[in-house]
Each structure stands twice: as C-alpha cells, then as structure tokens.
mmCIF file of C-alpha atoms in Angstrom:
data_model
loop_
_atom_site.group_PDB
_atom_site.id
_atom_site.type_symbol
_atom_site.label_atom_id
_atom_site.label_comp_id
_atom_site.label_asym_id
_atom_site.label_seq_id
_atom_site.Cartn_x
_atom_site.Cartn_y
_atom_site.Cartn_z
ATOM 1 C CA MET A 285 -0.096 -0.152 -0.164
ATOM 2 C CA THR A 286 1.513 3.505 -0.880
ATOM 3 C CA LEU A 287 0.588 6.275 1.362
ATOM 4 C CA SER A 288 1.173 10.085 0.132
ATOM 5 C CA ALA A 289 3.767 11.968 2.261
ATOM 6 C CA ASP A 290 1.314 13.748 4.176
ATOM 7 C CA GLU A 291 -1.005 10.095 4.629
ATOM 8 C CA ARG A 292 1.979 8.822 6.400
ATOM 9 C CA GLN A 293 3.156 11.621 8.354
ATOM 10 C CA LEU A 294 -0.689 12.364 9.766
ATOM 11 C CA LEU A 295 -0.757 8.205 10.368
ATOM 12 C CA GLN A 296 2.806 8.374 12.250
ATOM 13 C CA LEU A 297 1.228 11.375 14.354
ATOM 14 C CA VAL A 298 -1.850 9.788 15.223
ATOM 15 C CA ALA A 299 -0.050 6.394 16.094
ATOM 16 C CA GLN A 300 2.450 8.471 18.059
ATOM 17 C CA ALA A 301 -0.419 9.909 20.249
ATOM 18 C CA GLU A 302 -0.741 8.448 23.801
ATOM 19 C CA LYS A 303 -4.503 8.590 23.820
ATOM 20 C CA PRO A 304 -6.981 8.945 20.851
ATOM 21 C CA VAL A 305 -6.761 12.434 19.245
ATOM 22 C CA ALA A 306 -8.372 14.362 16.715
ATOM 23 C CA PRO A 307 -5.940 14.289 13.621
ATOM 24 C CA SER A 308 -6.623 17.811 12.872
ATOM 25 C CA THR A 309 -4.854 18.754 15.906
ATOM 26 C CA PHE A 310 -1.338 17.779 13.610
ATOM 27 C CA PHE A 311 -2.477 19.923 10.628
ATOM 28 C CA HIS A 312 -0.207 22.951 11.767
ATOM 29 C CA THR A 313 2.505 20.495 12.516
ATOM 30 C CA ILE A 314 2.374 18.730 9.376
ATOM 31 C CA HIS A 315 2.051 22.078 7.053
ATOM 32 C CA PRO A 316 2.946 25.406 9.274
ATOM 33 C CA PRO A 317 1.194 28.592 8.254
ATOM 34 C CA THR A 318 3.606 30.236 5.985
ATOM 35 C CA PHE A 319 2.285 33.809 7.167
ATOM 36 C CA THR A 320 1.736 35.794 10.708
ATOM 37 C CA GLN A 321 -1.598 35.633 12.299
ATOM 38 C CA ASP A 322 -1.984 39.086 11.700
ATOM 39 C CA ALA A 323 -1.809 38.912 8.030
ATOM 40 C CA PRO A 324 -5.011 39.924 6.399
ATOM 41 C CA GLU A 325 -7.541 37.508 4.815
ATOM 42 C CA ASP A 326 -6.459 38.170 1.127
ATOM 43 C CA ASP A 327 -2.690 37.438 1.836
ATOM 44 C CA PRO A 328 -1.523 35.527 -1.227
ATOM 45 C CA ARG A 329 0.028 33.225 1.338
ATOM 46 C CA ARG A 330 -3.603 32.173 2.735
ATOM 47 C CA ALA A 331 -4.659 30.146 -0.385
ATOM 48 C CA PRO A 332 -1.870 27.731 -1.174
ATOM 49 C CA TRP A 333 -1.674 26.972 2.692
ATOM 50 C CA THR A 334 -5.602 26.547 3.039
ATOM 51 C CA GLU A 335 -5.350 24.054 0.155
ATOM 52 C CA LEU A 336 -2.866 21.902 2.116
ATOM 53 C CA GLN A 337 -4.967 21.684 5.173
ATOM 54 C CA LEU A 338 -7.789 20.918 3.185
ATOM 55 C CA GLY A 339 -5.770 18.158 1.632
ATOM 56 C CA LEU A 340 -5.215 16.979 5.206
ATOM 57 C CA TYR A 341 -8.781 16.271 5.705
ATOM 58 C CA GLY A 342 -8.562 14.327 2.525
ATOM 59 C CA ALA A 343 -5.871 12.369 3.856
ATOM 60 C CA MET A 344 -7.568 11.705 7.362
ATOM 61 C CA LEU A 345 -10.398 10.285 5.318
ATOM 62 C CA HIS A 346 -8.169 8.144 3.075
ATOM 63 C CA LEU A 347 -6.692 6.799 6.212
ATOM 64 C CA HIS A 348 -10.187 6.043 7.866
ATOM 65 C CA ASP A 349 -11.590 4.458 4.760
ATOM 66 C CA LEU A 350 -8.467 2.327 4.423
ATOM 67 C CA GLY A 351 -8.692 1.000 7.755
ATOM 68 C CA LEU A 352 -5.431 2.414 8.955
ATOM 69 C CA ILE A 353 -7.471 4.951 11.742
ATOM 70 C CA ARG A 354 -10.664 4.523 13.356
ATOM 71 C CA VAL A 355 -12.999 6.702 15.503
ATOM 72 C CA VAL A 356 -12.662 5.728 19.060
ATOM 73 C CA VAL A 357 -14.836 8.962 20.270
ATOM 74 C CA PRO A 358 -17.574 10.100 17.892
ATOM 75 C CA ALA A 359 -17.766 13.909 17.444
ATOM 76 C CA ASP A 360 -20.283 15.302 19.692
ATOM 77 C CA GLY A 361 -20.851 18.809 18.044
ATOM 78 C CA ALA A 362 -18.643 20.767 20.491
ATOM 79 C CA ASN A 363 -15.722 18.207 19.757
ATOM 80 C CA PRO A 364 -14.336 16.411 16.798
ATOM 81 C CA ASP A 365 -14.012 12.722 16.217
ATOM 82 C CA LEU A 366 -11.008 11.310 18.245
ATOM 83 C CA MET A 367 -9.152 8.398 16.419
ATOM 84 C CA GLU A 368 -6.153 6.325 16.980
ATOM 85 C CA ALA A 369 -4.264 4.060 14.842
ATOM 86 C CA THR A 370 -5.174 0.645 13.946
ATOM 87 C CA ARG A 371 -2.924 -2.308 14.209
ATOM 88 C CA GLU A 372 -3.269 -2.331 10.434
ATOM 89 C CA GLY A 373 -2.421 1.431 10.530
ATOM 90 C CA VAL A 374 0.802 0.630 12.769
ATOM 91 C CA ASP A 375 1.641 -1.958 10.158
ATOM 92 C CA ALA A 376 1.713 0.104 7.121
ATOM 93 C CA LEU A 377 4.161 2.570 8.884
ATOM 94 C CA GLY A 378 6.923 -0.514 9.073
#
C-alpha cells in the first residue's frame, strides 16, 4: 500500500499519540502557516496553505477508509472525532 507523504506523516503522528486524538490537531505541525496571524485575509500566502490544510482532511478520510485509523470517540457537535491508529495502521508504517 502506497501512502502519500501527508498520509504517512499524519498516520505516524496519530499512531504516536498516547491517547485518542483529533487528527486535525497535527495539521499545523505537518504544514505550518506560511504567514503571521495578523496577515490580512486576502494575503496571497493564505490560499496555498488553505489548500494544504484541506488536503490533510482528505488524507484523514483516506486513512479512515483504508482502515488505518478508526474513530474511538465520535464527534458530539462541540468536539471532533477522536481517533487512533489501528493495528493495520501501525503495520503500514513498518
């Protein structure tokens, strides 16, 4: 099974977590902002970074669809899904 670099890094971070975690917690770790917090909304650096963040949501869904991560605590409207790596997910990391 071939994972993208983002999928592999996200899976690795979820697998290393000591307890179930919202994978989105790691999105800024994988692709940190390329602008300061006070940058205007129309700053040209925001659009490519936003695309990277959205791509990480896709990576999370793909990992779930492949059975490499699973929901342990479902979202409740105030909190996101908390997930953990499955045995298959850990094995996929080698």
